[in-house]
XYZ file of N, CA and C in Angstrom:
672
model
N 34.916 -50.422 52.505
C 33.806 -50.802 53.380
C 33.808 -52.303 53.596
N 33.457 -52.653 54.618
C 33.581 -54.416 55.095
C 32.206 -54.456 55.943
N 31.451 -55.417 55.670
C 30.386 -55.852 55.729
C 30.809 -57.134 56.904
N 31.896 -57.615 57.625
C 32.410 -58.836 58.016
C 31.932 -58.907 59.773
N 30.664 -59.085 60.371
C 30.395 -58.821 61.483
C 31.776 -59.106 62.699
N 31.420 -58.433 63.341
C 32.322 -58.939 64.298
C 31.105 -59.046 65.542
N 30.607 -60.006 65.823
C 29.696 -60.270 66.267
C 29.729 -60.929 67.567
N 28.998 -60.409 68.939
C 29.154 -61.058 70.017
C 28.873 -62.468 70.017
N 30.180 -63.442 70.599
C 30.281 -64.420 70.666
C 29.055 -65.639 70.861
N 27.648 -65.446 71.569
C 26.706 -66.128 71.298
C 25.757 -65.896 70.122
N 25.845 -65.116 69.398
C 25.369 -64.623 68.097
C 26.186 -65.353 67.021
N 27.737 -65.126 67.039
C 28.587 -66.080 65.827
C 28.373 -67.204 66.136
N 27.939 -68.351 67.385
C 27.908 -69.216 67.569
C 26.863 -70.003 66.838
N 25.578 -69.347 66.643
C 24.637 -69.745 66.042
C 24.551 -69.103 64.581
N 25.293 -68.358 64.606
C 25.378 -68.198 62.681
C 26.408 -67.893 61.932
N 27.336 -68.066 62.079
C 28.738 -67.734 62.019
C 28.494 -68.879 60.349
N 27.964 -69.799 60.300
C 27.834 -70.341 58.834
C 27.066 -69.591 57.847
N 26.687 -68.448 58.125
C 25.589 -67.679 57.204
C 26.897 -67.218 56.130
N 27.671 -66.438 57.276
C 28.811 -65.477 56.815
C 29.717 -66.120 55.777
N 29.547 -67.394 55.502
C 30.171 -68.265 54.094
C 29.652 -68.291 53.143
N 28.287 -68.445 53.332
C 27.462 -68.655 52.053
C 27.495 -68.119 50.837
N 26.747 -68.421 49.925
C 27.424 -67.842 48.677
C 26.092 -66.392 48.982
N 25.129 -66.928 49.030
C 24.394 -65.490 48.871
C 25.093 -64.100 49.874
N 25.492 -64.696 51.034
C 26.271 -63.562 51.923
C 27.346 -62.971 51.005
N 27.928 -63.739 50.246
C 29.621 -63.052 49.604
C 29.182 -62.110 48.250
N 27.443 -62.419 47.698
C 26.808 -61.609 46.971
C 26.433 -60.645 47.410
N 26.435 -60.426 48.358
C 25.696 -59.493 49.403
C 26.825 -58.643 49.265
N 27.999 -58.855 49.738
C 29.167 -57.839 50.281
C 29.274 -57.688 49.021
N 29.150 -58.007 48.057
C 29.604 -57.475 46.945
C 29.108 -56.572 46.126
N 27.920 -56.542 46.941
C 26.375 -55.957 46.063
C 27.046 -54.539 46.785
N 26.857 -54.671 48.139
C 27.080 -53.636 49.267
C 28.418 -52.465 48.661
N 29.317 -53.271 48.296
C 30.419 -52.815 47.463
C 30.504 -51.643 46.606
N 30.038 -52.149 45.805
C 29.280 -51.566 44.206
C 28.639 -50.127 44.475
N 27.541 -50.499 45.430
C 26.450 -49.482 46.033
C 27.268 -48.514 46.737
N 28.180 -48.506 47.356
C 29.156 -47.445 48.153
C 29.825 -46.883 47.374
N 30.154 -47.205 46.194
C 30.874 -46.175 44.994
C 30.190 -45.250 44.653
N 28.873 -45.649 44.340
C 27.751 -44.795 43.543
C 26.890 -43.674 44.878
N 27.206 -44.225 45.790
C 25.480 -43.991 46.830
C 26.054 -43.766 48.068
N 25.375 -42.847 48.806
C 25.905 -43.042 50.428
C 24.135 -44.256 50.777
N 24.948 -44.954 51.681
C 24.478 -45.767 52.081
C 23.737 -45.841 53.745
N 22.183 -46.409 53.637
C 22.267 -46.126 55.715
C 21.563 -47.311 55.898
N 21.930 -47.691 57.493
C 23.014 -46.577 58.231
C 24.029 -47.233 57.921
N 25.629 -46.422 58.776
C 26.463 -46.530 58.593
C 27.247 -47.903 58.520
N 27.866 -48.991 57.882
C 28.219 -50.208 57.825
C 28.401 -50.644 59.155
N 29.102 -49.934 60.243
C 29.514 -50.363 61.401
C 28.079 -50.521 62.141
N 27.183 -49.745 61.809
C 25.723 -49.912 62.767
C 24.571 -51.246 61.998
N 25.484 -51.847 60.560
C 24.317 -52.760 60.079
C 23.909 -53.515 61.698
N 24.635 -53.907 62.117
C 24.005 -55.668 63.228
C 24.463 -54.716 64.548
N 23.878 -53.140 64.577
C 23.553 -52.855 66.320
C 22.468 -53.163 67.103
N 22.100 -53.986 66.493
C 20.604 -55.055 67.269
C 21.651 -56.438 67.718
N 22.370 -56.597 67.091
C 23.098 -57.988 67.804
C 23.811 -57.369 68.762
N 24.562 -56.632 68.442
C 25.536 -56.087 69.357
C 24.465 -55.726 70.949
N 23.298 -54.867 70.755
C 22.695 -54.743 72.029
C 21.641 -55.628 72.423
N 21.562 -56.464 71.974
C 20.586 -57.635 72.795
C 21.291 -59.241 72.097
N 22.137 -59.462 73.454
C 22.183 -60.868 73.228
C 21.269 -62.209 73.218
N 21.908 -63.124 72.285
C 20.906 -64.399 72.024
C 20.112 -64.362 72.845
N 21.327 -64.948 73.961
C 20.505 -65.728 75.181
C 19.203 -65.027 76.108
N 19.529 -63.427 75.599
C 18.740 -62.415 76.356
C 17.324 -61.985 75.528
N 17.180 -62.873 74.471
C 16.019 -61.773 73.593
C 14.900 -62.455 74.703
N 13.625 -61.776 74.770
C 12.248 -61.830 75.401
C 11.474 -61.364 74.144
N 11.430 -60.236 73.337
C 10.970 -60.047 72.302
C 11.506 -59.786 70.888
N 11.035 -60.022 69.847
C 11.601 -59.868 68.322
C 10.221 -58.947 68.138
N 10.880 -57.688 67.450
C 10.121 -56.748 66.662
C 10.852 -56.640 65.565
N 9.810 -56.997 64.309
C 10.351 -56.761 63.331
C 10.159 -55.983 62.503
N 11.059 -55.056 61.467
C 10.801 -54.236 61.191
C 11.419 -54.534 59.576
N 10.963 -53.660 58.146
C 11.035 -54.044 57.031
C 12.995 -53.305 56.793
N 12.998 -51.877 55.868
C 14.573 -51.694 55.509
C 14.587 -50.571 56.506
N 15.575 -50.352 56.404
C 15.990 -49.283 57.516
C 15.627 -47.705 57.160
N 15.545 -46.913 57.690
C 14.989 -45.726 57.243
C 15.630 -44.744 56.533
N 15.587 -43.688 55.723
C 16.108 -43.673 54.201
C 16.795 -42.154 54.185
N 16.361 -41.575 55.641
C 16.878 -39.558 55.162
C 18.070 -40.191 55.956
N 18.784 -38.715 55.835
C 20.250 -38.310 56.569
C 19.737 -39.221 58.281
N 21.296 -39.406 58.813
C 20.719 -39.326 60.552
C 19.753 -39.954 61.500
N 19.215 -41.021 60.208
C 17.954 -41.455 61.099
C 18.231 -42.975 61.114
N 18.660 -43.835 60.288
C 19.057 -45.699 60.783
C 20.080 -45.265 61.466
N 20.255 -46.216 62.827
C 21.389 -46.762 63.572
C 21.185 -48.115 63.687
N 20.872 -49.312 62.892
C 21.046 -50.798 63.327
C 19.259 -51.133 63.787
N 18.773 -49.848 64.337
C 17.790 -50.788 65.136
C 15.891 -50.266 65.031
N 15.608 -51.113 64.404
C 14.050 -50.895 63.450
C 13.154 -50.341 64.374
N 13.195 -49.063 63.815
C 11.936 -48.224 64.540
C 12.531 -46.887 64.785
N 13.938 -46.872 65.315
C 14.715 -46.399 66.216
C 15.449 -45.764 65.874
N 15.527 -44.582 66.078
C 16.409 -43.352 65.187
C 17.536 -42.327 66.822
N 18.735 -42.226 66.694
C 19.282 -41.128 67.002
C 18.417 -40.005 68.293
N 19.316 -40.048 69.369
C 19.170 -38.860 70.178
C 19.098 -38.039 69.362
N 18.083 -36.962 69.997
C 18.118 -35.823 69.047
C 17.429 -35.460 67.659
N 16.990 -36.732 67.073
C 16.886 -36.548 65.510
C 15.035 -36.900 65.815
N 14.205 -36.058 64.623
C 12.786 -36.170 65.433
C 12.201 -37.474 64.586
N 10.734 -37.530 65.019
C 10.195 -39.289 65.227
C 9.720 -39.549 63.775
N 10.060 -40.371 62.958
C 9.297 -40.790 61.704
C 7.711 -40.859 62.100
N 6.999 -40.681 61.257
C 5.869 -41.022 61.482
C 4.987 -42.277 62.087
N 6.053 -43.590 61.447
C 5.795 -44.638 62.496
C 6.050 -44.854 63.823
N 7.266 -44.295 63.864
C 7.695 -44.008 65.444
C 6.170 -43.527 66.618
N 6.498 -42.090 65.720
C 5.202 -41.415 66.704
C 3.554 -42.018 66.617
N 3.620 -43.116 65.988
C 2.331 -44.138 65.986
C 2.741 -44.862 66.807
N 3.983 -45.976 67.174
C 4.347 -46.499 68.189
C 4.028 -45.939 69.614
N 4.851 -44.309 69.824
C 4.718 -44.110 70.608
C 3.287 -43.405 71.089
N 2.202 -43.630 70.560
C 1.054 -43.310 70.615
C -0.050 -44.804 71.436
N 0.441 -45.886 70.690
C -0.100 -46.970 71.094
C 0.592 -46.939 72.267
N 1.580 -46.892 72.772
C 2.617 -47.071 73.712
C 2.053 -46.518 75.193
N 1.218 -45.280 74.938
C 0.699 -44.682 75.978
C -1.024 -45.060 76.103
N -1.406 -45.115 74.997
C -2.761 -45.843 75.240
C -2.660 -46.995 75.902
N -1.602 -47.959 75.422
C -1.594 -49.409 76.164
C -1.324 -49.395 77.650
N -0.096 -48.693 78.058
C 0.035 -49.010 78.856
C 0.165 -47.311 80.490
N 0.349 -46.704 79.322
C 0.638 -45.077 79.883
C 1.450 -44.805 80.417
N 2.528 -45.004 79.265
C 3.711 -44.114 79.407
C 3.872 -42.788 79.222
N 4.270 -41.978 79.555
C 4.408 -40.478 79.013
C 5.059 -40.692 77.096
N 5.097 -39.415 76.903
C 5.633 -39.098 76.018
C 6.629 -39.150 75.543
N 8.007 -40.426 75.475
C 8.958 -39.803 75.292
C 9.465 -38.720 74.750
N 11.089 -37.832 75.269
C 11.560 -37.286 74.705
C 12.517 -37.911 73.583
N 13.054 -39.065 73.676
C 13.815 -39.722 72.447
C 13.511 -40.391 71.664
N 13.869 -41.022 70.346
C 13.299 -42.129 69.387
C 14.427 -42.998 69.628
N 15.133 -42.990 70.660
C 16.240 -43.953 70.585
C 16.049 -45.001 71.532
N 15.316 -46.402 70.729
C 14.949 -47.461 71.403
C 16.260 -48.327 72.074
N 17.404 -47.921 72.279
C 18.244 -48.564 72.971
C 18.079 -49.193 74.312
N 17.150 -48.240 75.011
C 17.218 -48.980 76.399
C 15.799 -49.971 76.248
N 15.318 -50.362 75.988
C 14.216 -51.340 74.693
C 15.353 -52.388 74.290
N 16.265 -52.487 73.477
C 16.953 -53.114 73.558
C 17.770 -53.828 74.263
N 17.923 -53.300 75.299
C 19.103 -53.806 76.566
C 18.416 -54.512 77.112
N 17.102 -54.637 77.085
C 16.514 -55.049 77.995
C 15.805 -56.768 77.528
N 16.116 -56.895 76.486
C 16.223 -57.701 75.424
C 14.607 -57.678 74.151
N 14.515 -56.723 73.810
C 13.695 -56.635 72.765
C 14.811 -56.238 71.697
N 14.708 -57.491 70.526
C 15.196 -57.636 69.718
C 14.746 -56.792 68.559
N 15.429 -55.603 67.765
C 15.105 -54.888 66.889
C 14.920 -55.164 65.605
N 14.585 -56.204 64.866
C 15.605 -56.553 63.573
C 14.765 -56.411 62.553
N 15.460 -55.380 61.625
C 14.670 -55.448 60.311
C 15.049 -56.370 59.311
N 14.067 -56.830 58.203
C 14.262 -57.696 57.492
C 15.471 -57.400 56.680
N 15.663 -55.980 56.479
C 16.370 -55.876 55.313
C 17.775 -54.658 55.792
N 19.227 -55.196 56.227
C 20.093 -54.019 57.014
C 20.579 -52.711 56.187
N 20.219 -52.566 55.218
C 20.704 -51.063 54.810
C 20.225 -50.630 53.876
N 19.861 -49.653 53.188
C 18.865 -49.247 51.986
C 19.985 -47.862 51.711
N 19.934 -47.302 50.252
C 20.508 -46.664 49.739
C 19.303 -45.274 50.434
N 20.582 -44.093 50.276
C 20.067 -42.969 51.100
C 18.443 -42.673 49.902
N 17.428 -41.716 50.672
C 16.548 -41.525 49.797
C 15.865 -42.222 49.180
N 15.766 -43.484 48.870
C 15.296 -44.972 47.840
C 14.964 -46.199 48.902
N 13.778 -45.843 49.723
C 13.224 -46.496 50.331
C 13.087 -48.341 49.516
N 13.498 -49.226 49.939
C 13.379 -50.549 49.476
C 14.919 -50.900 48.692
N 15.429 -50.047 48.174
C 16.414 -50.252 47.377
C 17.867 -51.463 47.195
N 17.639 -51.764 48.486
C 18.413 -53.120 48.792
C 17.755 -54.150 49.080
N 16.606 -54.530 48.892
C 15.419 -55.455 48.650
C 16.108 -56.280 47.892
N 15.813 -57.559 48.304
C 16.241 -59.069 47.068
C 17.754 -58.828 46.755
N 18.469 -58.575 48.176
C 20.440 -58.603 47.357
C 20.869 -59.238 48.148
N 19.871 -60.218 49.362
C 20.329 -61.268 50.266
C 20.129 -61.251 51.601
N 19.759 -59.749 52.230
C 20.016 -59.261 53.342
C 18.651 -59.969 53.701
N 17.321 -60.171 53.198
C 16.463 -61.210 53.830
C 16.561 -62.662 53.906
N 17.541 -63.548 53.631
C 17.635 -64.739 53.385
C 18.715 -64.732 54.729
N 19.297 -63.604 54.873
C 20.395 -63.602 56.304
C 19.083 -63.766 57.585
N 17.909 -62.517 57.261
C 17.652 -62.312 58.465
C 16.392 -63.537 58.843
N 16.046 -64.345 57.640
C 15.442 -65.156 57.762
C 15.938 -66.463 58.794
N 16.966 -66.134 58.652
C 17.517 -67.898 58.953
C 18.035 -67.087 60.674
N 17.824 -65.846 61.033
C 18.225 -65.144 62.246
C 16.910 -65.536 62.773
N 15.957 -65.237 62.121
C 14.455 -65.851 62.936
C 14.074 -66.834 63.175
N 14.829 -67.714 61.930
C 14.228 -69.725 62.360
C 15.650 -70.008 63.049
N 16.335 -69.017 63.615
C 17.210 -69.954 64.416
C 16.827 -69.679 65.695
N 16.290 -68.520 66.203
C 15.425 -67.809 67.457
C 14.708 -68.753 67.503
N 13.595 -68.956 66.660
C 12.713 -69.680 66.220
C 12.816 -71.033 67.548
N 14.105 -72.384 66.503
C 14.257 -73.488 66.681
C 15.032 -73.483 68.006
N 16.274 -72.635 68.665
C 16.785 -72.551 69.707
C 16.541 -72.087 71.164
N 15.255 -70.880 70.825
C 15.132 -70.480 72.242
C 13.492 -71.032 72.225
N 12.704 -70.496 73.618
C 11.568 -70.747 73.531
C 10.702 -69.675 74.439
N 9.825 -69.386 74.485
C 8.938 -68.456 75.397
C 8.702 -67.124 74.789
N 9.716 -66.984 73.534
C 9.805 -65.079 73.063
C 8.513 -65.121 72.715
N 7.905 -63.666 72.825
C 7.192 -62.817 72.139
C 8.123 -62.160 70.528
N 6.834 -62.819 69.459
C 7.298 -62.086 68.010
C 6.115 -61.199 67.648
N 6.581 -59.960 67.657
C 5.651 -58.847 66.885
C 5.894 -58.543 65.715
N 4.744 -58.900 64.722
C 4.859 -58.502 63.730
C 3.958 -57.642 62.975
N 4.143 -56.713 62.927
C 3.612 -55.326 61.976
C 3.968 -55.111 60.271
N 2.507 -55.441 60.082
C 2.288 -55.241 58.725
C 2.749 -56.615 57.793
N 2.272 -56.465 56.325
C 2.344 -57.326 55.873
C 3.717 -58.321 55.798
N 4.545 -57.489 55.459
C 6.152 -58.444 54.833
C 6.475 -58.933 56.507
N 5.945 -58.057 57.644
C 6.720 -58.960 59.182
C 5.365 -60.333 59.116
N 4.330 -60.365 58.689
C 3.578 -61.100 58.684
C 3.738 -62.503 57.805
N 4.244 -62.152 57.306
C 5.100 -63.222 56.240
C 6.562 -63.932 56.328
N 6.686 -64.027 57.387
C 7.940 -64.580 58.465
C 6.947 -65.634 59.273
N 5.865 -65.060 59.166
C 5.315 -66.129 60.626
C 5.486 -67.628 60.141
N 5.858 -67.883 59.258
C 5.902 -69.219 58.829
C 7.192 -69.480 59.113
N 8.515 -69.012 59.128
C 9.414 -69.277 60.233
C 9.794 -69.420 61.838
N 8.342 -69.434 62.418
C 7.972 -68.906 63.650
C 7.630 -70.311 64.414
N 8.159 -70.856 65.122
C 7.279 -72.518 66.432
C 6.186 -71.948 66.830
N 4.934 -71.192 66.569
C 3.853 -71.394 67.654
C 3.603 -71.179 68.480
N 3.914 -72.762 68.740
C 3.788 -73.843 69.863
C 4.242 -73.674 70.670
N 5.666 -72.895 70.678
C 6.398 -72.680 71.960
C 6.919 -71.222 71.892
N 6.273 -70.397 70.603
C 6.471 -68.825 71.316
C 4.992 -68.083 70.820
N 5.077 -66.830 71.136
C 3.940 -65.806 71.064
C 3.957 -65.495 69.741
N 2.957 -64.856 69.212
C 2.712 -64.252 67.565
C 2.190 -63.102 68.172
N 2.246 -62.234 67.839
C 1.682 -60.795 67.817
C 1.031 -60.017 66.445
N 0.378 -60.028 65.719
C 0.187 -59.635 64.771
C -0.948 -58.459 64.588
N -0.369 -57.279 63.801
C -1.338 -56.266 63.757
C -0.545 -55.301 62.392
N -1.644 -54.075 61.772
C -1.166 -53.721 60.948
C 0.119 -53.050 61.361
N 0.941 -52.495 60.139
C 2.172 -51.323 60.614
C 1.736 -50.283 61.067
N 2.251 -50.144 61.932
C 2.359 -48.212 62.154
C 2.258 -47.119 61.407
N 2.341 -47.822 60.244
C 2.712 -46.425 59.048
C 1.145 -45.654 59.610
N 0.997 -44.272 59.089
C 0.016 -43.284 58.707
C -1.192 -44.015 57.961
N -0.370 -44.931 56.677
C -1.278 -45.422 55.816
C -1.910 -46.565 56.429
N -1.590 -47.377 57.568
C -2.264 -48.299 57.933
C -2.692 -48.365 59.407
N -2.377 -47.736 60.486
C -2.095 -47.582 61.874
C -3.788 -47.681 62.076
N -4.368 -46.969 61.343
C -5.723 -46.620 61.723
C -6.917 -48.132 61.721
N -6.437 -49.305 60.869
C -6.573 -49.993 60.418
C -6.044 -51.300 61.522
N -5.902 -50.843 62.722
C -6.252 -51.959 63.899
C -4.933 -52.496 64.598
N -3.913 -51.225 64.009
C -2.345 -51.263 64.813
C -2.902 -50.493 65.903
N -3.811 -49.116 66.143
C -4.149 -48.285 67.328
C -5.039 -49.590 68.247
N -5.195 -49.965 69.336
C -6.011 -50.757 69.763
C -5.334 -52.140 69.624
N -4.376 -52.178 69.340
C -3.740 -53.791 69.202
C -3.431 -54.114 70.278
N -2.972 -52.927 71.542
C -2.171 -53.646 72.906
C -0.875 -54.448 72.434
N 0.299 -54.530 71.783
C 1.304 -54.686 71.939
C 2.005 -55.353 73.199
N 2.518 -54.193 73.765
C 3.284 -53.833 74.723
C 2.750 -54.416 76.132
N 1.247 -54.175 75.882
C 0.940 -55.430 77.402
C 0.739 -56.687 77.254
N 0.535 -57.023 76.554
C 0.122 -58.120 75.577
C 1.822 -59.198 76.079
N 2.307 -58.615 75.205
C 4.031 -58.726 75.944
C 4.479 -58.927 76.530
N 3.994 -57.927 77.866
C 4.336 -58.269 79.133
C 3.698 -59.328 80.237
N 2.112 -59.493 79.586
C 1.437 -60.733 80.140
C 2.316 -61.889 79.956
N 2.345 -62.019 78.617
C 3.311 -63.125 78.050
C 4.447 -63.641 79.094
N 5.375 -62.500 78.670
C 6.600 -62.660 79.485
C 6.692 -63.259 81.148
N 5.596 -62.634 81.686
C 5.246 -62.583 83.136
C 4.996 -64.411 83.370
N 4.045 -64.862 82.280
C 3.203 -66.103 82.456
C 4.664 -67.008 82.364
N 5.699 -67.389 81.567
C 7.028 -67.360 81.476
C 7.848 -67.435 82.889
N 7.328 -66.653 83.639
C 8.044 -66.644 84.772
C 9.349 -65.530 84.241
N 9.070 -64.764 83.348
C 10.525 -63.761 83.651
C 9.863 -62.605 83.886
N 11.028 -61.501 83.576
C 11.048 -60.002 83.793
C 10.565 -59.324 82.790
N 9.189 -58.994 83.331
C 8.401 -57.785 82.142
C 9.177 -56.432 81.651
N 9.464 -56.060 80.278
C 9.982 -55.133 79.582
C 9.270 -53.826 80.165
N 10.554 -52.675 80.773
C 10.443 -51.555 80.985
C 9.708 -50.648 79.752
N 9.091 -50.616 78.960
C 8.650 -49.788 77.476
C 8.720 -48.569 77.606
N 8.605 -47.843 79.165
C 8.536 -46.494 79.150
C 10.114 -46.050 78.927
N 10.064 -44.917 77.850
C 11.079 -44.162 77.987
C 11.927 -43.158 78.562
């Protein structure tokens, strides 16, 4: 297994020094270890399919999301966002609940936020792969100190994004965040256990698109 991005060229440009560090070479090594013992998700090739589908220069929004999700079939790279075909985690179908209150979209039929992505909403969870079944389990082995320095470089390089952050640990980034020159979004997670608790009624998604609009760009398609 190789952990070694091969990463679209405006993405290595701005972090291509992470991939030296000593905590990164702990990381692959950690990652290592864990593939002997454990099937691992998602699959190594899908850790950075949030870089791969929304370039630098293209993000408008960062949603962030905590480790990747833990049954068979359900992480592909991108936080929230599970597989054609495969049905909606419970946060999902809280997303897609606010999703139609806010703005009234139908129902999707997929959980596969890809075309969300293309469009440049940035997927990125704090943490790229968790051992199957053992929700958190790759917590503190480096993979947040990568995605940290992915946000204060968004952060310090671009300007105008919308950052949504849900729930406590995305709330605790905001201190890597300019302000001054981008959006904060803040509301509880989606989970079951907290949604009720002032994620339903947050407006997201228009919220977003005001943003974006005031910006002078192109408001995000959300419907699926």
């Amino acid at each position: 297994m190789t952990i070694d991005p091969k990463l679209p060229k405006d993405w290595l440009a701005v972090l291509a020094d992470e991939f030296t560090k000593s905590y990164f070479v702990r990381l692959k090594l950690f990652l290592l270890e864990e593939k002997k013992s454990y099937p691992i998700y998602p699959r190594p090739h899908h850790f950075f399919n949030a870089f791969y589908m929304t370039p630098f220069a293209q993000i408008k929004v960062v949603v962030l999301g905590q480790d990747p999700y833990h049954g068979a079939n359900q992480a592909h790279g991108l936080a929230f966002s599970v597989p054609q075909g495969v049905a909606f985690p419970p946060s999902l179908q809280n997303i897609f609940k606010e999703l139609q209150e806010d703005i009234g979209c139908a129902p999707p039929l997929s959980g596969n936020l890809e075309p969300w992505a293309r469009q440049g909403v940035f997927l990125l969870n704090t943490v790229l792969s968790v051992r199957a079944n053992e929700a958190h389990a790759h917590k503190d082995q480096g993979w947040e100190q990568f995605t940290d320095a992915v946000i204060a470089t968004i952060s310090s390089l671009r300007s105008g994004i919308v950052f949504i952050l849900w729930g406590r640990p995305a709330q605790a980034k905001r201190i890597l965040i300019d302000a001054r020159k981008h959006l904060i979004l803040e509301a509880p997670h989606p989970s079951p256990l907290s949604a009720y608790r002032g994620f339903f009624g947050s407006k997201p998604f228009s919220k977003a698109n005001s943003y974006i609009r005031d910006q002078g760009g192109v408001p995000i398609d959300w419907c699926l």
